[in-house]
mmCIF file of C-alpha atoms in Angstrom:
data_model
loop_
_atom_site.group_PDB
_atom_site.id
_atom_site.type_symbol
_atom_site.label_atom_id
_atom_site.label_comp_id
_atom_site.label_asym_id
_atom_site.label_seq_id
_atom_site.Cartn_x
_atom_site.Cartn_y
_atom_site.Cartn_z
ATOM 1 C CA MET L 615 103.293 100.830 134.059
ATOM 2 C CA VAL L 616 100.026 99.111 133.093
ATOM 3 C CA GLY L 617 97.939 100.117 130.345
ATOM 4 C CA MET L 618 94.448 100.902 132.062
ATOM 5 C CA SER L 619 91.497 100.840 129.555
ATOM 6 C CA GLY L 620 88.762 100.957 131.988
ATOM 7 C CA GLY L 621 88.076 97.265 131.382
ATOM 8 C CA VAL L 622 88.213 94.253 133.640
ATOM 9 C CA ASP L 623 91.288 92.576 132.107
ATOM 10 C CA SER L 624 93.716 95.596 132.666
ATOM 11 C CA SER L 625 92.335 96.221 136.113
ATOM 12 C CA VAL L 626 93.018 92.601 137.178
ATOM 13 C CA ALA L 627 96.308 92.752 135.597
ATOM 14 C CA ALA L 628 97.171 95.927 137.628
ATOM 15 C CA TRP L 629 96.039 94.232 140.915
ATOM 16 C CA LEU L 630 97.978 90.905 140.240
ATOM 17 C CA LEU L 631 101.064 92.857 139.659
ATOM 18 C CA CYS L 632 100.944 94.669 142.877
ATOM 19 C CA GLU L 633 100.138 91.289 144.731
ATOM 20 C CA GLN L 634 103.380 89.973 143.125
ATOM 21 C CA GLY L 635 105.382 92.786 144.622
ATOM 22 C CA PHE L 636 105.847 95.149 141.746
ATOM 23 C CA GLU L 637 105.703 98.894 142.124
ATOM 24 C CA VAL L 638 102.819 99.618 139.878
ATOM 25 C CA GLU L 639 101.261 102.640 138.155
ATOM 26 C CA GLY L 640 98.543 103.017 135.526
ATOM 27 C CA LEU L 641 98.416 104.776 132.220
ATOM 28 C CA PHE L 642 95.141 105.766 130.393
ATOM 29 C CA MET L 643 95.643 106.191 126.702
ATOM 30 C CA LYS L 644 93.166 108.481 124.650
ATOM 31 C CA ASN L 645 93.930 107.495 121.010
ATOM 32 C CA TRP L 646 90.795 108.855 119.363
ATOM 33 C CA GLU L 647 89.272 112.397 119.102
ATOM 34 C CA GLU L 648 85.517 111.938 119.396
ATOM 35 C CA ASP L 649 83.316 113.751 117.046
ATOM 36 C CA ASP L 650 79.920 113.453 119.075
ATOM 37 C CA ASP L 651 78.473 113.587 122.534
ATOM 38 C CA GLU L 652 78.057 109.905 122.619
ATOM 39 C CA GLU L 653 81.547 108.913 121.942
ATOM 40 C CA TYR L 654 82.882 111.565 124.344
ATOM 41 C CA CYS L 655 80.882 110.179 127.095
ATOM 42 C CA ALA L 656 81.979 106.441 126.390
ATOM 43 C CA ALA L 657 85.573 107.650 126.621
ATOM 44 C CA ALA L 658 84.971 109.609 129.821
ATOM 45 C CA ALA L 659 83.191 106.588 131.463
ATOM 46 C CA ASP L 660 86.259 104.384 130.501
ATOM 47 C CA LEU L 661 88.606 106.905 132.170
ATOM 48 C CA GLU L 662 86.427 107.078 135.396
ATOM 49 C CA ASP L 663 86.372 103.415 135.681
ATOM 50 C CA ALA L 664 90.241 103.262 135.314
ATOM 51 C CA ARG L 665 90.296 105.908 138.225
ATOM 52 C CA GLN L 666 88.029 103.934 140.368
ATOM 53 C CA VAL L 667 90.198 100.818 140.046
ATOM 54 C CA CYS L 668 93.381 102.579 140.524
ATOM 55 C CA GLU L 669 91.791 104.321 143.777
ATOM 56 C CA ARG L 670 90.869 100.993 144.847
ATOM 57 C CA ILE L 671 94.130 99.417 144.276
ATOM 58 C CA GLY L 672 95.858 102.528 145.718
ATOM 59 C CA ILE L 673 98.162 103.235 142.683
ATOM 60 C CA ARG L 674 98.716 106.394 140.622
ATOM 61 C CA LEU L 675 96.997 106.968 137.178
ATOM 62 C CA HIS L 676 98.536 108.801 134.396
ATOM 63 C CA THR L 677 96.856 110.016 131.334
ATOM 64 C CA VAL L 678 98.269 110.589 127.823
ATOM 65 C CA ASN L 679 96.872 111.416 124.365
ATOM 66 C CA PHE L 680 98.205 109.482 121.518
ATOM 67 C CA ALA L 681 95.345 110.546 118.989
ATOM 68 C CA SER L 682 97.879 111.979 116.605
ATOM 69 C CA GLU L 683 100.142 108.737 116.602
ATOM 70 C CA TYR L 684 97.013 106.785 116.298
ATOM 71 C CA TRP L 685 95.764 108.771 113.244
ATOM 72 C CA ASP L 686 99.305 108.657 111.564
ATOM 73 C CA ARG L 687 100.307 105.312 112.089
ATOM 74 C CA VAL L 688 97.040 103.300 112.489
ATOM 75 C CA PHE L 689 94.133 104.855 110.971
ATOM 76 C CA LYS L 690 95.564 106.243 107.792
ATOM 77 C CA TYR L 691 96.742 102.747 107.074
ATOM 78 C CA PHE L 692 93.402 101.342 107.920
ATOM 79 C CA LEU L 693 91.807 103.768 105.234
ATOM 80 C CA GLU L 694 94.470 103.107 102.685
ATOM 81 C CA GLU L 695 93.868 99.241 102.853
ATOM 82 C CA TYR L 696 90.212 99.511 102.592
ATOM 83 C CA GLN L 697 90.636 101.839 99.544
ATOM 84 C CA ALA L 698 92.915 99.317 97.938
ATOM 85 C CA GLY L 699 90.310 96.755 98.197
ATOM 86 C CA ARG L 700 91.698 94.779 101.190
ATOM 87 C CA THR L 701 90.375 94.206 104.684
ATOM 88 C CA PRO L 702 93.062 95.158 107.334
ATOM 89 C CA ASN L 703 93.121 94.156 110.881
ATOM 90 C CA PRO L 704 93.429 97.538 112.942
ATOM 91 C CA ASP L 705 94.234 95.537 116.338
ATOM 92 C CA VAL L 706 97.395 94.083 114.862
ATOM 93 C CA ILE L 707 98.660 97.448 113.681
ATOM 94 C CA CYS L 708 97.481 99.311 116.840
ATOM 95 C CA ASN L 709 99.358 96.873 118.976
ATOM 96 C CA ARG L 710 102.436 97.419 117.079
ATOM 97 C CA GLU L 711 102.366 101.151 116.791
ATOM 98 C CA ILE L 712 100.566 102.140 120.003
ATOM 99 C CA LYS L 713 100.464 99.764 122.684
ATOM 100 C CA PHE L 714 103.973 98.355 122.400
ATOM 101 C CA ARG L 715 105.660 101.481 120.627
ATOM 102 C CA ALA L 716 104.120 104.742 121.756
ATOM 103 C CA PHE L 717 103.030 103.670 124.958
ATOM 104 C CA LEU L 718 106.209 101.568 125.682
ATOM 105 C CA ASP L 719 108.391 104.570 124.729
ATOM 106 C CA HIS L 720 106.343 106.930 126.840
ATOM 107 C CA ALA L 721 106.598 104.704 129.983
ATOM 108 C CA LEU L 722 110.385 104.201 129.674
ATOM 109 C CA GLU L 723 110.734 107.991 129.341
ATOM 110 C CA LEU L 724 108.652 108.075 132.814
ATOM 111 C CA GLY L 725 111.523 105.866 134.221
ATOM 112 C CA THR L 726 109.508 102.498 134.321
ATOM 113 C CA ASP L 727 111.159 99.194 133.949
ATOM 114 C CA TYR L 728 108.236 97.392 132.252
ATOM 115 C CA ILE L 729 104.791 97.906 130.711
ATOM 116 C CA ALA L 730 102.114 95.514 131.271
ATOM 117 C CA THR L 731 98.680 94.875 129.486
ATOM 118 C CA GLY L 732 95.505 92.732 129.939
ATOM 119 C CA HIS L 733 96.196 90.738 126.898
ATOM 120 C CA TYR L 734 95.778 86.914 127.148
ATOM 121 C CA VAL L 735 99.331 85.609 126.096
ATOM 122 C CA ARG L 736 102.422 84.178 127.776
ATOM 123 C CA CYS L 737 105.886 85.665 127.304
ATOM 124 C CA LYS L 738 109.186 83.944 127.319
ATOM 125 C CA ALA L 739 111.448 87.084 127.559
ATOM 126 C CA SER L 740 114.788 85.336 127.701
ATOM 127 C CA PRO L 741 117.411 87.394 125.572
ATOM 128 C CA ILE L 742 118.609 84.005 124.211
ATOM 129 C CA GLU L 743 115.272 82.722 123.025
ATOM 130 C CA PRO L 744 112.607 85.536 123.280
ATOM 131 C CA GLY L 745 109.208 84.217 122.491
ATOM 132 C CA LEU L 746 105.429 84.753 122.742
ATOM 133 C CA GLU L 747 103.148 81.838 123.659
ATOM 134 C CA LYS L 748 99.398 81.025 123.540
ATOM 135 C CA ALA L 749 97.418 81.897 126.633
ATOM 136 C CA HIS L 750 96.344 79.144 129.142
ATOM 137 C CA ASP L 751 92.733 80.197 128.313
ATOM 138 C CA ARG L 752 92.662 79.204 124.624
ATOM 139 C CA ASN L 753 89.258 80.917 124.080
ATOM 140 C CA LYS L 754 90.850 84.300 124.938
ATOM 141 C CA ASP L 755 94.245 83.757 123.508
ATOM 142 C CA GLN L 756 95.401 86.990 121.816
ATOM 143 C CA SER L 757 98.808 85.995 120.338
ATOM 144 C CA TYR L 758 97.229 86.381 116.707
ATOM 145 C CA PHE L 759 97.079 90.056 117.517
ATOM 146 C CA LEU L 760 100.822 90.460 118.839
ATOM 147 C CA HIS L 761 102.674 88.550 116.201
ATOM 148 C CA THR L 762 104.431 91.761 115.026
ATOM 149 C CA LEU L 763 106.065 92.354 118.338
ATOM 150 C CA GLU L 764 109.860 92.043 118.405
ATOM 151 C CA SER L 765 112.185 90.594 120.942
ATOM 152 C CA GLN L 766 113.116 93.944 122.439
ATOM 153 C CA GLN L 767 109.494 94.901 123.070
ATOM 154 C CA LEU L 768 108.690 91.587 124.717
ATOM 155 C CA GLN L 769 111.556 91.859 127.097
ATOM 156 C CA LYS L 770 110.080 94.999 128.412
ATOM 157 C CA SER L 771 106.398 93.693 128.620
ATOM 158 C CA LEU L 772 104.546 91.737 131.178
ATOM 159 C CA PHE L 773 101.168 89.698 130.577
ATOM 160 C CA PRO L 774 99.732 88.959 133.987
ATOM 161 C CA LEU L 775 96.612 87.173 132.694
ATOM 162 C CA GLY L 776 98.481 84.699 130.550
ATOM 163 C CA ASP L 777 98.069 81.744 132.983
ATOM 164 C CA ILE L 778 94.550 82.723 134.065
ATOM 165 C CA GLU L 779 90.947 81.789 132.910
ATOM 166 C CA LYS L 780 88.811 84.526 131.991
ATOM 167 C CA SER L 781 86.231 83.362 134.602
ATOM 168 C CA LYS L 782 88.786 83.657 137.290
ATOM 169 C CA VAL L 783 89.536 87.226 136.079
ATOM 170 C CA ARG L 784 86.081 88.464 136.554
ATOM 171 C CA GLU L 785 85.940 86.377 140.084
ATOM 172 C CA ILE L 786 89.065 88.406 141.193
ATOM 173 C CA ALA L 787 87.351 91.708 140.058
ATOM 174 C CA ARG L 788 84.232 90.932 141.981
ATOM 175 C CA GLU L 789 86.246 90.083 145.021
ATOM 176 C CA GLN L 790 88.143 93.320 144.868
ATOM 177 C CA ALA L 791 84.772 95.223 144.357
ATOM 178 C CA PHE L 792 85.904 96.580 141.033
ATOM 179 C CA ARG L 793 82.873 98.049 139.514
ATOM 180 C CA VAL L 794 84.034 96.956 136.019
ATOM 181 C CA HIS L 795 83.762 93.191 137.259
ATOM 182 C CA ASP L 796 80.949 92.748 134.779
ATOM 183 C CA LYS L 797 81.811 95.146 132.101
ATOM 184 C CA LYS L 798 81.248 93.977 128.640
ATOM 185 C CA ASP L 799 84.366 93.265 126.881
ATOM 186 C CA SER L 800 85.347 95.833 124.232
ATOM 187 C CA THR L 801 84.793 95.001 120.614
ATOM 188 C CA GLY L 802 84.898 96.807 117.317
ATOM 189 C CA ILE L 803 87.814 98.822 115.994
ATOM 190 C CA CYS L 804 90.793 99.253 118.222
ATOM 191 C CA PHE L 805 90.272 102.395 120.430
ATOM 192 C CA ILE L 806 87.340 103.515 118.200
ATOM 193 C CA GLY L 807 84.964 100.877 119.535
ATOM 194 C CA GLU L 808 81.470 99.526 118.311
ATOM 195 C CA ARG L 809 79.976 101.341 115.576
ATOM 196 C CA LYS L 810 77.652 100.692 112.500
ATOM 197 C CA PHE L 811 80.786 99.987 110.551
ATOM 198 C CA ARG L 812 79.700 100.699 106.960
ATOM 199 C CA ASP L 813 78.257 104.002 107.919
ATOM 200 C CA PHE L 814 81.551 104.942 109.964
ATOM 201 C CA LEU L 815 83.626 103.985 106.762
ATOM 202 C CA LYS L 816 81.534 106.046 104.507
ATOM 203 C CA HIS L 817 82.388 109.088 106.495
ATOM 204 C CA TYR L 818 86.083 108.944 105.513
ATOM 205 C CA LEU L 819 85.612 106.802 102.180
ATOM 206 C CA PRO L 820 82.638 107.712 100.156
ATOM 207 C CA GLY L 821 81.503 104.550 97.917
ATOM 208 C CA THR L 822 80.178 104.365 94.549
ATOM 209 C CA PRO L 823 77.347 101.754 93.842
ATOM 210 C CA GLY L 824 78.305 98.821 91.655
ATOM 211 C CA PRO L 825 77.066 95.364 90.650
ATOM 212 C CA ILE L 826 76.977 92.210 92.793
ATOM 213 C CA LEU L 827 77.646 89.432 90.310
ATOM 214 C CA SER L 828 77.312 85.552 90.838
ATOM 215 C CA THR L 829 80.237 83.406 90.116
ATOM 216 C CA GLU L 830 78.879 82.670 86.706
ATOM 217 C CA GLY L 831 78.850 86.616 85.922
ATOM 218 C CA GLU L 832 75.072 87.203 86.557
ATOM 219 C CA THR L 833 74.144 90.439 88.133
ATOM 220 C CA LEU L 834 72.099 89.746 91.301
ATOM 221 C CA GLY L 835 72.058 93.158 92.791
ATOM 222 C CA THR L 836 73.686 96.305 93.563
ATOM 223 C CA HIS L 837 76.279 97.058 96.409
ATOM 224 C CA GLU L 838 77.218 100.554 98.060
ATOM 225 C CA GLY L 839 80.873 100.328 97.290
ATOM 226 C CA ALA L 840 83.195 97.245 96.953
ATOM 227 C CA MET L 841 85.533 98.360 99.605
ATOM 228 C CA TYR L 842 82.884 98.111 102.295
ATOM 229 C CA TYR L 843 82.553 94.314 101.882
ATOM 230 C CA THR L 844 84.694 91.443 103.292
ATOM 231 C CA ILE L 845 85.461 88.037 101.877
ATOM 232 C CA GLY L 846 83.011 85.545 103.431
ATOM 233 C CA GLN L 847 80.452 88.264 104.342
ATOM 234 C CA ARG L 848 76.921 87.029 104.266
ATOM 235 C CA GLN L 849 74.932 89.887 106.122
ATOM 236 C CA GLY L 850 74.107 93.141 104.416
ATOM 237 C CA LEU L 851 74.316 92.030 100.787
ATOM 238 C CA GLY L 852 70.593 92.850 100.033
ATOM 239 C CA ILE L 853 70.261 90.344 97.360
ATOM 240 C CA GLY L 854 67.722 88.108 99.218
ATOM 241 C CA GLY L 855 66.092 85.211 97.349
ATOM 242 C CA GLN L 856 66.484 85.005 93.633
ATOM 243 C CA ALA L 857 63.342 83.589 92.153
ATOM 244 C CA HIS L 858 65.038 81.760 89.174
ATOM 245 C CA LEU L 859 67.598 80.293 91.553
ATOM 246 C CA PRO L 860 67.589 77.582 94.362
ATOM 247 C CA GLU L 861 67.325 78.868 98.046
ATOM 248 C CA GLY L 862 70.500 79.404 99.883
ATOM 249 C CA ALA L 863 72.544 82.017 101.553
ATOM 250 C CA TRP L 864 74.980 84.032 99.537
ATOM 251 C CA TYR L 865 78.697 85.044 100.560
ATOM 252 C CA VAL L 866 81.217 87.510 99.219
ATOM 253 C CA ALA L 867 83.721 85.356 97.433
ATOM 254 C CA ASP L 868 85.709 88.302 95.769
ATOM 255 C CA LYS L 869 85.793 91.945 95.098
ATOM 256 C CA ASP L 870 87.521 94.259 92.749
ATOM 257 C CA THR L 871 87.838 97.972 93.711
ATOM 258 C CA GLU L 872 89.149 98.837 90.248
ATOM 259 C CA SER L 873 85.959 97.489 88.534
ATOM 260 C CA ASN L 874 83.848 98.101 91.598
ATOM 261 C CA THR L 875 82.359 94.535 91.524
ATOM 262 C CA VAL L 876 81.464 92.204 94.279
ATOM 263 C CA VAL L 877 81.289 88.687 93.368
ATOM 264 C CA VAL L 878 79.026 86.322 95.670
ATOM 265 C CA ALA L 879 78.799 82.536 95.889
ATOM 266 C CA GLN L 880 75.851 80.545 96.955
ATOM 267 C CA GLY L 881 76.262 78.091 100.027
ATOM 268 C CA GLN L 882 79.019 78.253 102.672
ATOM 269 C CA ARG L 883 80.814 75.204 100.942
ATOM 270 C CA HIS L 884 80.941 76.851 97.600
ATOM 271 C CA PRO L 885 84.460 76.075 95.891
ATOM 272 C CA ALA L 886 84.789 79.838 95.221
ATOM 273 C CA LEU L 887 85.217 80.336 99.094
ATOM 274 C CA PHE L 888 88.183 77.967 99.548
ATOM 275 C CA HIS L 889 91.823 78.467 98.790
ATOM 276 C CA SER L 890 94.672 76.163 99.590
ATOM 277 C CA CYS L 891 97.477 78.652 99.068
ATOM 278 C CA VAL L 892 98.058 82.024 100.686
ATOM 279 C CA LEU L 893 100.350 84.642 99.562
ATOM 280 C CA THR L 894 102.350 87.273 101.578
ATOM 281 C CA GLU L 895 105.044 89.800 100.725
ATOM 282 C CA THR L 896 107.028 89.554 103.876
ATOM 283 C CA ILE L 897 106.933 87.661 107.260
ATOM 284 C CA HIS L 898 107.965 89.065 110.479
ATOM 285 C CA TRP L 899 109.653 86.591 112.748
ATOM 286 C CA ILE L 900 109.536 87.357 116.305
ATOM 287 C CA ALA L 901 112.747 85.695 116.988
ATOM 288 C CA GLY L 902 114.479 87.715 114.214
ATOM 289 C CA GLU L 903 114.890 84.850 111.677
ATOM 290 C CA PRO L 904 112.749 82.049 110.419
ATOM 291 C CA PRO L 905 112.456 78.587 112.096
ATOM 292 C CA ALA L 906 114.903 75.988 110.694
ATOM 293 C CA ASP L 907 111.903 73.954 109.494
ATOM 294 C CA MET L 908 109.258 75.591 107.680
ATOM 295 C CA ASN L 909 107.624 72.505 106.377
ATOM 296 C CA ASN L 910 105.934 71.485 109.662
ATOM 297 C CA LEU L 911 104.120 74.640 110.961
ATOM 298 C CA ALA L 912 100.696 75.528 111.786
ATOM 299 C CA ALA L 913 98.808 78.876 111.048
ATOM 300 C CA LYS L 914 95.735 80.778 111.463
ATOM 301 C CA ILE L 915 94.299 83.160 108.930
ATOM 302 C CA ARG L 916 91.796 84.859 111.375
ATOM 303 C CA TYR L 917 91.483 85.120 115.225
ATOM 304 C CA ARG L 918 89.886 82.131 116.902
ATOM 305 C CA GLN L 919 90.642 79.733 114.024
ATOM 306 C CA PRO L 920 91.999 76.453 115.033
ATOM 307 C CA ASP L 921 95.575 75.859 114.022
ATOM 308 C CA GLN L 922 95.922 74.679 110.452
ATOM 309 C CA ARG L 923 98.843 72.620 109.240
ATOM 310 C CA CYS L 924 100.986 74.426 106.613
ATOM 311 C CA SER L 925 104.334 74.868 105.026
ATOM 312 C CA ILE L 926 106.111 77.934 103.680
ATOM 313 C CA GLN L 927 108.092 78.289 100.506
ATOM 314 C CA VAL L 928 110.054 81.467 99.089
ATOM 315 C CA ARG L 929 108.659 82.549 95.730
ATOM 316 C CA ASP L 930 110.711 83.674 92.877
ATOM 317 C CA ASP L 931 109.625 87.229 93.455
ATOM 318 C CA ASN L 932 110.863 87.033 97.128
ATOM 319 C CA GLY L 933 107.395 86.755 98.484
ATOM 320 C CA TYR L 934 106.107 83.715 100.486
ATOM 321 C CA GLU L 935 103.653 80.956 99.548
ATOM 322 C CA VAL L 936 101.896 79.451 102.379
ATOM 323 C CA SER L 937 100.512 75.941 101.597
ATOM 324 C CA PHE L 938 97.809 74.595 103.756
ATOM 325 C CA ASP L 939 97.095 70.716 104.112
ATOM 326 C CA GLU L 940 93.358 71.601 103.883
ATOM 327 C CA PRO L 941 91.694 74.363 101.782
ATOM 328 C CA GLN L 942 90.943 77.471 103.860
ATOM 329 C CA TRP L 943 87.610 79.215 103.722
ATOM 330 C CA ALA L 944 87.174 83.092 103.009
ATOM 331 C CA VAL L 945 90.867 83.898 102.715
ATOM 332 C CA ALA L 946 90.748 87.823 102.984
ATOM 333 C CA PRO L 947 93.663 89.873 101.629
ATOM 334 C CA GLY L 948 94.652 92.441 104.247
ATOM 335 C CA GLN L 949 94.235 90.129 107.150
ATOM 336 C CA SER L 950 97.300 88.451 108.905
ATOM 337 C CA VAL L 951 98.426 84.825 108.455
ATOM 338 C CA VAL L 952 100.086 84.004 111.771
ATOM 339 C CA PHE L 953 102.458 81.090 112.268
ATOM 340 C CA TYR L 954 102.795 78.698 115.261
ATOM 341 C CA HIS L 955 104.954 75.646 116.366
ATOM 342 C CA GLN L 956 102.836 74.087 119.051
ATOM 343 C CA ASP L 957 102.155 76.883 121.575
ATOM 344 C CA ARG L 958 104.786 79.282 120.324
ATOM 345 C CA CYS L 959 103.763 82.086 118.183
ATOM 346 C CA LEU L 960 106.495 82.565 115.564
ATOM 347 C CA GLY L 961 105.347 85.663 113.594
ATOM 348 C CA GLY L 962 103.270 86.417 110.570
ATOM 349 C CA GLY L 963 102.565 88.476 107.538
ATOM 350 C CA ILE L 964 99.933 90.321 105.571
ATOM 351 C CA ILE L 965 97.946 88.348 103.200
ATOM 352 C CA VAL L 966 98.260 89.771 99.765
ATOM 353 C CA GLY L 967 96.745 87.177 97.592
ATOM 354 C CA ARG L 968 95.330 83.553 97.310
ATOM 355 C CA GLU L 969 95.450 80.806 94.999
ATOM 356 C CA ALA L 970 93.399 77.579 94.541
#
């Protein structure tokens, strides 16, 4: 059962599996209840694109509504994290709770042996040594977003695009006359899509204006609500040039929802934007246990970041301290720190703090 989104990646994934001799069916998931005509039309268009591809390939398309599961397991967490002053990654939670739990369970109930998606990752599904590995196309590798998966889920999952370049995927889609061959890749919030993010968040979490402070404590402007801002953010601060200060871009260095303050630093290389130590309360290991050596690893604190050398130590409070060889820019609590050994994705945890 292939998760069909109406995009080019899942379409080609389904075609490749048919070519490999699998008996394939597709499933389109509706996970968000639209509240306006524009969003309704976008979802309807995606479903129609999925239908066209399935008809072209000659496979059956199922539909299912996971909107209540998405709200309870993903979106409520998303709002709670923002309200607490953190910056969550909904794609990570969505993969764990919807694509590889609700979808997997539903597909197994329908009698399928495996699920498949258009993710760019490679899977070693051996019961002795289960593992998730980076995709051949490093620019598209999505292992960062799948680090919360467990070996049992991986053993039931196929990733047909793991060894293929994105350009080849689009070439296949053109050759098969899929009308989605040049469709723009989806971005924005998982299953919700592209929106004016702050306006969207205000609908659920009304903000209270507060001061924007420099790292020296000087008031430079007013923000719309500390929860709306992300560490490292440059756009949308509205503080412009300060006549009494030298010119230079400003970046969010810290925020506090209790005092409703946002702290900004001038210049991308400002020391307040760098931290060598990341804290996490728990780490999920895909293999079920940590590696024997936790002093020679690599990690990412954001998608597309090059691997950063690090080591992991257990803290007295049973949390974990991740020490990087080089200071990391714009460490954002709520995001994930994901660990690697060469191409193998080992797992990861949610960032709860950072230290110099």
